[in-house]
Coordinates of C-alpha atoms and ligand atoms in Angstrom, one line a residue:
X18 CA 80.5 -2.1 24.5
X19 CA 83.5 -0.9 26.3
X20 CA 83.2 2.5 28.0
X21 CA 86.2 5.0 26.5
X22 CA 88.0 6.6 29.2
X23 CA 91.2 8.5 30.0
X24 CA 93.1 6.1 32.3
X25 CA 95.0 7.7 34.8
X26 CA 97.5 5.4 37.0
X27 CA 99.2 7.0 40.4
X28 CA 96.1 9.1 40.5
X29 CA 96.3 9.6 44.4
X30 CA 99.6 10.9 44.0
X31 CA 100.8 14.6 43.8
X32 CA 100.6 15.4 40.1
X33 CA 97.6 12.8 39.8
X34 CA 95.5 14.4 41.9
X35 CA 96.1 17.9 40.1
X36 CA 95.8 15.9 36.7
X37 CA 92.5 14.7 37.6
X38 CA 90.9 18.2 38.8
X39 CA 92.0 19.4 35.3
X40 CA 90.6 16.9 33.4
X41 CA 87.5 16.5 34.9
X42 CA 86.7 20.1 34.3
X43 CA 85.5 18.9 30.5
X44 CA 82.3 16.9 31.4
X45 CA 83.0 14.9 28.1
X46 CA 86.4 13.5 29.6
X47 CA 85.5 9.9 31.2
X48 CA 88.2 9.4 33.7
X49 CA 89.2 5.7 35.0
X50 CA 91.8 6.6 37.7
X51 CA 93.9 3.7 39.9
X52 CA 96.2 3.8 42.9
X53 CA 97.1 1.3 45.7
X54 CA 95.5 4.2 47.6
X55 CA 92.3 5.8 47.8
X56 CA 91.6 9.3 46.1
X57 CA 91.1 11.7 48.8
X58 CA 87.3 12.4 50.0
X59 CA 87.1 15.5 47.4
X60 CA 87.9 13.7 44.5
X61 CA 85.8 10.9 44.5
X62 CA 83.0 12.1 42.5
X63 CA 85.2 12.9 39.4
X64 CA 86.8 9.7 38.0
X65 CA 85.8 5.6 38.4
X66 CA 88.7 4.5 41.1
X67 CA 90.1 1.2 41.1
X68 CA 92.0 0.5 43.9
X69 CA 94.9 -1.6 43.0
X70 CA 98.3 -3.1 42.0
X71 CA 99.5 -2.6 38.5
X72 CA 101.5 -5.6 38.6
X73 CA 98.4 -7.4 39.1
X74 CA 97.5 -8.8 35.7
X75 CA 94.0 -10.2 36.1
X76 CA 93.4 -6.6 37.2
X77 CA 94.5 -4.8 34.1
X78 CA 92.8 -7.6 32.3
X79 CA 89.7 -6.8 33.9
X80 CA 90.0 -3.3 33.4
X81 CA 90.8 -3.7 29.3
X82 CA 87.7 -6.1 28.9
X83 CA 85.4 -2.9 30.0
X84 CA 87.4 0.1 29.5
X85 CA 88.5 1.1 25.9
X86 CA 91.7 3.6 27.1
X87 CA 92.1 6.5 24.6
X88 CA 95.0 7.8 26.7
X89 CA 96.9 6.5 29.3
X90 CA 99.0 8.8 31.9
X91 CA 100.9 6.7 33.5
X92 CA 101.9 8.4 36.5
X93 CA 102.6 5.4 39.2
X94 CA 106.4 5.6 40.6
X95 CA 108.5 5.4 43.3
X96 CA 110.3 8.4 43.9
X97 CA 114.3 8.8 44.0
X98 CA 114.4 8.8 47.8
X99 CA 112.1 5.7 48.5
X100 CA 113.7 3.7 45.6
X101 CA 117.3 4.0 47.4
X102 CA 115.6 2.4 50.4
X103 CA 113.6 -0.1 48.4
X104 CA 115.3 -0.6 45.0
X105 CA 113.7 -4.0 44.0
X106 CA 110.2 -2.5 44.6
X107 CA 111.0 0.6 42.7
X108 CA 112.1 -1.5 40.1
X109 CA 108.9 -3.5 39.7
X110 CA 106.8 -0.2 40.3
X111 CA 108.8 2.0 38.1
X112 CA 109.9 -0.4 35.2
X113 CA 108.0 -3.5 35.0
X114 CA 104.6 -2.0 35.7
X115 CA 105.6 0.5 32.9
X116 CA 106.3 -2.6 30.8
X117 CA 103.4 -4.3 31.3
X118 CA 101.0 -1.0 30.8
X119 CA 103.3 -0.3 27.6
X120 CA 102.3 -3.6 26.2
X121 CA 98.5 -3.5 26.9
X122 CA 98.7 -0.4 25.2
X123 CA 100.5 -1.8 22.1
X124 CA 97.6 -4.4 21.9
X125 CA 94.8 -2.3 22.6
X126 CA 96.5 0.3 19.3
X127 CA 96.7 -3.4 17.4
X128 CA 93.0 -4.3 18.5
X129 CA 91.3 -1.0 17.6
X130 CA 93.4 -0.1 14.4
X131 CA 94.1 3.4 16.5
X132 CA 97.0 4.3 18.7
X133 CA 96.4 4.6 22.1
X134 CA 98.3 7.6 23.4
X135 CA 101.1 6.9 26.2
X136 CA 101.8 9.9 28.1
X137 CA 105.0 9.6 30.6
X138 CA 106.4 11.6 33.1
X139 CA 110.1 11.4 33.5
X140 CA 112.3 13.5 35.6
X141 CA 115.5 15.4 36.1
X142 CA 116.7 12.4 38.0
X143 CA 117.7 11.0 34.8
X144 CA 120.7 13.1 34.4
X145 CA 124.1 12.2 36.5
X146 CA 126.3 15.4 36.7
X147 CA 129.8 13.8 38.1
X148 CA 130.9 16.4 40.1
X149 CA 129.9 20.1 41.4
X150 CA 132.5 21.7 39.4
X151 CA 130.7 19.5 36.0
X152 CA 127.4 20.7 37.4
X153 CA 128.7 24.4 37.9
X154 CA 130.4 24.7 34.4
X155 CA 127.4 22.8 32.2
X156 CA 124.2 25.2 33.7
X157 CA 121.5 24.2 31.1
X158 CA 121.7 20.7 30.2
X159 CA 119.8 19.6 27.1
X160 CA 117.9 16.5 26.8
X161 CA 120.4 14.2 25.1
X162 CA 123.6 15.7 27.5
X163 CA 124.8 13.9 31.0
X164 CA 122.2 10.9 30.5
X165 CA 124.2 8.9 33.4
X166 CA 121.9 8.6 36.1
X167 CA 123.2 7.8 39.6
X168 CA 119.9 6.5 41.1
X169 CA 117.6 3.5 40.7
X170 CA 114.6 5.9 40.1
X171 CA 116.8 8.1 37.5
X172 CA 118.0 4.6 35.8
X173 CA 114.2 3.2 35.8
X174 CA 112.8 6.5 34.1
X175 CA 115.5 6.6 31.8
X176 CA 115.2 3.0 30.6
X177 CA 111.3 3.4 30.5
X178 CA 111.6 6.7 27.9
X179 CA 113.9 4.2 25.9
X180 CA 111.2 1.4 26.4
X181 CA 108.4 4.0 25.2
X182 CA 110.2 4.9 22.1
X183 CA 110.8 1.1 21.3
X184 CA 107.1 0.5 22.0
X185 CA 106.3 3.6 19.6
X186 CA 108.4 2.3 17.0
X187 CA 110.0 -1.2 16.7
X188 CA 107.3 -3.1 19.0
X189 CA 107.0 -6.5 17.1
X190 CA 109.1 -4.9 14.4
X191 CA 109.5 -8.9 12.6
X192 CA 105.9 -9.4 12.3
X193 CA 104.5 -10.2 9.3
X194 CA 101.8 -7.5 9.6
X195 CA 102.8 -4.5 11.3
X196 CA 100.9 -3.2 14.3
X197 CA 99.6 0.1 14.7
X198 CA 102.2 1.4 17.2
X199 CA 101.2 3.6 20.4
X200 CA 101.8 7.3 20.8
X201 CA 104.1 7.6 23.1
X202 CA 105.2 11.3 24.6
X203 CA 107.3 12.0 27.8
X204 CA 108.1 15.3 29.6
X205 CA 111.2 15.7 32.0
X206 CA 109.6 17.3 35.0
X207 CA 112.1 19.3 37.5
X208 CA 111.3 19.3 41.1
X209 CA 107.6 19.9 41.4
X210 CA 105.9 22.2 44.1
X211 CA 102.5 22.0 44.8
X212 CA 100.3 24.5 47.4
X213 CA 97.3 21.7 47.5
X214 CA 99.7 18.5 48.4
X215 CA 102.8 17.6 49.8
X216 CA 105.1 15.1 48.1
X217 CA 106.5 12.1 49.8
X218 CA 109.8 10.0 48.8
X219 CA 111.6 12.5 46.7
X220 CA 114.7 14.1 46.7
X221 CA 113.4 17.3 45.6
X222 CA 111.1 17.4 48.7
X223 CA 112.8 19.9 50.6
X224 CA 111.8 22.9 48.9
X225 CA 107.9 21.8 49.1
X226 CA 108.4 20.5 52.9
X227 CA 110.3 24.0 53.7
X228 CA 107.1 25.8 52.3
X229 CA 104.3 23.7 54.0
X230 CA 106.5 23.7 57.3
X231 CA 106.7 27.3 57.4
X232 CA 102.9 27.9 56.4
X233 CA 101.8 25.3 59.7
X234 CA 104.5 27.0 62.0
X235 CA 106.8 24.0 62.2
X236 CA 110.6 24.3 62.1
X237 CA 112.3 22.6 59.4
X238 CA 115.7 21.5 58.9
X239 CA 116.9 21.2 55.1
X240 CA 118.7 18.2 54.3
X241 CA 120.7 19.9 51.4
X242 CA 123.3 22.9 51.6
X243 CA 122.1 26.4 51.1
X244 CA 123.8 26.6 47.5
X245 CA 122.5 23.3 46.4
X246 CA 120.2 23.9 43.5
X247 CA 118.3 22.6 40.9
X248 CA 115.2 23.6 38.6
X249 CA 111.6 23.7 39.8
X250 CA 108.3 24.2 38.6
X251 CA 105.2 24.6 40.4
X252 CA 102.1 22.2 39.9
X253 CA 99.9 23.9 37.5
X254 CA 102.4 24.2 35.0
X255 CA 103.3 20.6 35.4
X256 CA 100.1 19.8 34.6
X257 CA 100.0 22.2 32.0
X258 CA 102.9 20.7 30.0
X259 CA 101.3 16.7 30.1
X260 CA 97.7 18.3 28.6
X261 CA 99.6 20.4 26.1
X262 CA 102.4 17.9 25.0
X263 CA 99.4 15.7 24.7
X264 CA 97.3 17.4 22.3
X265 CA 99.8 18.6 20.1
X266 CA 99.9 17.7 16.4
X267 CA 102.5 14.7 16.1
X268 CA 104.0 15.4 13.3
X269 CA 105.0 19.0 15.1
X270 CA 107.1 16.5 17.7
X271 CA 110.6 16.2 16.8
X272 CA 111.4 14.3 19.6
X273 CA 109.3 12.0 22.0
X274 CA 110.8 13.2 25.3
X275 CA 111.3 16.6 26.3
X276 CA 112.6 18.8 29.1
X277 CA 110.5 21.1 30.8
X278 CA 111.2 24.0 33.3
X279 CA 110.5 26.8 34.9
X280 CA 112.9 28.4 37.5
X281 CA 116.0 27.6 39.2
X282 CA 116.6 28.0 42.5
X283 CA 119.6 27.5 45.2
X284 CA 117.9 26.0 49.0
X285 CA 118.9 29.4 50.3
X286 CA 116.9 31.4 47.8
X287 CA 113.8 29.0 48.4
X288 CA 114.6 29.6 51.9
X289 CA 114.8 33.6 51.6
X290 CA 111.0 33.4 49.5
X291 CA 109.5 31.5 52.4
X292 CA 110.9 33.8 54.9
X293 CA 109.7 37.0 53.2
X294 CA 106.3 35.6 53.5
X295 CA 106.7 33.9 57.0
X296 CA 109.4 36.3 58.7
X297 CA 109.0 34.0 61.9
X298 CA 109.5 30.8 60.3
X299 CA 112.6 28.7 61.9
X300 CA 114.7 27.0 58.6
X301 CA 117.9 25.6 59.6
X302 CA 120.0 23.5 57.1
X303 CA 121.4 20.4 58.3
X304 CA 122.7 18.3 55.3
X305 CA 122.2 14.8 54.8
X306 CA 125.3 14.2 52.6
X307 CA 123.7 11.3 50.9
X308 CA 120.6 12.9 49.7
X309 CA 122.5 15.8 49.0
X310 CA 124.7 13.7 46.6
X311 CA 121.9 13.0 45.2
X312 CA 120.8 16.8 44.4
X313 CA 124.3 17.6 43.2
X314 CA 124.3 15.2 40.8
X315 CA 121.0 16.7 39.1
X316 CA 121.5 19.8 36.9
X317 CA 121.2 23.4 38.2
X318 CA 118.9 24.0 35.1
X319 CA 117.5 22.1 32.3
X320 CA 117.3 23.3 28.7
X321 CA 113.4 23.0 27.2
X322 CA 113.7 25.3 24.0
X323 CA 112.9 21.8 22.0
X324 CA 109.5 21.7 24.0
X325 CA 109.2 25.4 23.4
X326 CA 109.8 25.3 19.7
X327 CA 108.0 22.3 18.8
X328 CA 104.6 22.8 20.9
X329 CA 104.5 26.5 22.0
X330 CA 105.5 25.3 25.9
X331 CA 105.9 28.1 28.2
X332 CA 105.7 28.5 32.0
X333 CA 103.3 30.7 33.0
X334 CA 104.9 30.8 36.5
X335 CA 108.6 32.0 37.1
X336 CA 109.9 32.3 40.4
X337 CA 107.9 35.4 41.3
X338 CA 104.6 34.5 40.2
X339 CA 105.0 31.0 41.7
X340 CA 105.3 32.3 45.1
X341 CA 103.3 35.4 45.3
X342 CA 100.4 34.2 42.9
X343 CA 100.1 30.4 43.6
X344 CA 102.1 29.1 46.5
X345 CA 101.6 31.7 49.5
X346 CA 97.9 32.4 48.6
X347 CA 97.1 28.5 47.9
X348 CA 99.1 27.4 51.3
X349 CA 97.2 30.1 53.2
X350 CA 94.0 28.9 52.1
X351 CA 95.1 25.5 52.4
X352 CA 96.1 25.4 56.7
X353 CA 93.7 28.7 57.3
X354 CA 92.0 27.9 60.3
X355 CA 94.5 24.9 61.7
Ligands
AKB401 C1 112.4 13.5 43.1 O1 112.9 13.8 44.1 O2 112.8 12.0 43.3 C2 111.1 13.8 42.2 C3 111.7 14.0 40.6 C4 112.9 15.3 40.5 O3 111.7 13.3 39.8 N1 110.6 15.1 42.5

């Protein structure tokens, strides 16, 4: 008898760790996690963890023989800056591994005659504003607008949204007997900020980096100009959006991919909030024009009204609460005594 589990890929990453903490609050959840890296020691008791590569088909086959996956949270990805440095590897991780998992989920759904749920975090990187004037003009972008990414990561995420949708509606559409399809659902995240973990390889990383550097008394040179602006969300809201979308009644969903967001801040506004908490922080602006151009191609804000309407999405933390009640106290605790 196979063990029924919720499967989290990329579990050692920022979202993975936060999601694992949250899902494991319910002892009824049996959780299987996978990542190239081990989990941090404090999370090791919360799941059965497999250290390995999603592109290792023999390993995936072994996991399917041992576990029945009800829900897959497929979080493993190479983020936007790293994907520009290693585009082929990014394609393998971001696209080929997603394809392998979607196929696995479809075969599982067919075998057990019940949909496997597939939850996929996408990103504001799927948008591509052509220039700063356009970005200033079209402030809040809807799901179907400006879908012309300028990064490998953005292309990968946009394609995988489509692939997920294909696997949930048309996979093996010419077969005599139509297999049950997967239940694919996706959120497009803005830049994420956690009080507990520090990101790596993303382009929105300047905001969390600024904050974590200030908390450690380290100087920080921000790699975008002061007026560069994108939307952000704190990690507890990001995790809540994934969990809330997963339990939404299927017939309430009018789309498969939803924008979710919380607040939009310029880099200078992030600096001001950090300085209010850490007045001695040394923050300068030394733009890296190539990374800054990526930020300029992402919208200043996104419209998440479809998520609000269909499944009651609303962030708990606006900018004020995010900094005052989550980020600053959480970061103080994280670095206390160091
Ligand atoms: C990145 O910067 O690549 C990510 C993202 C916005 O998806 N944080």
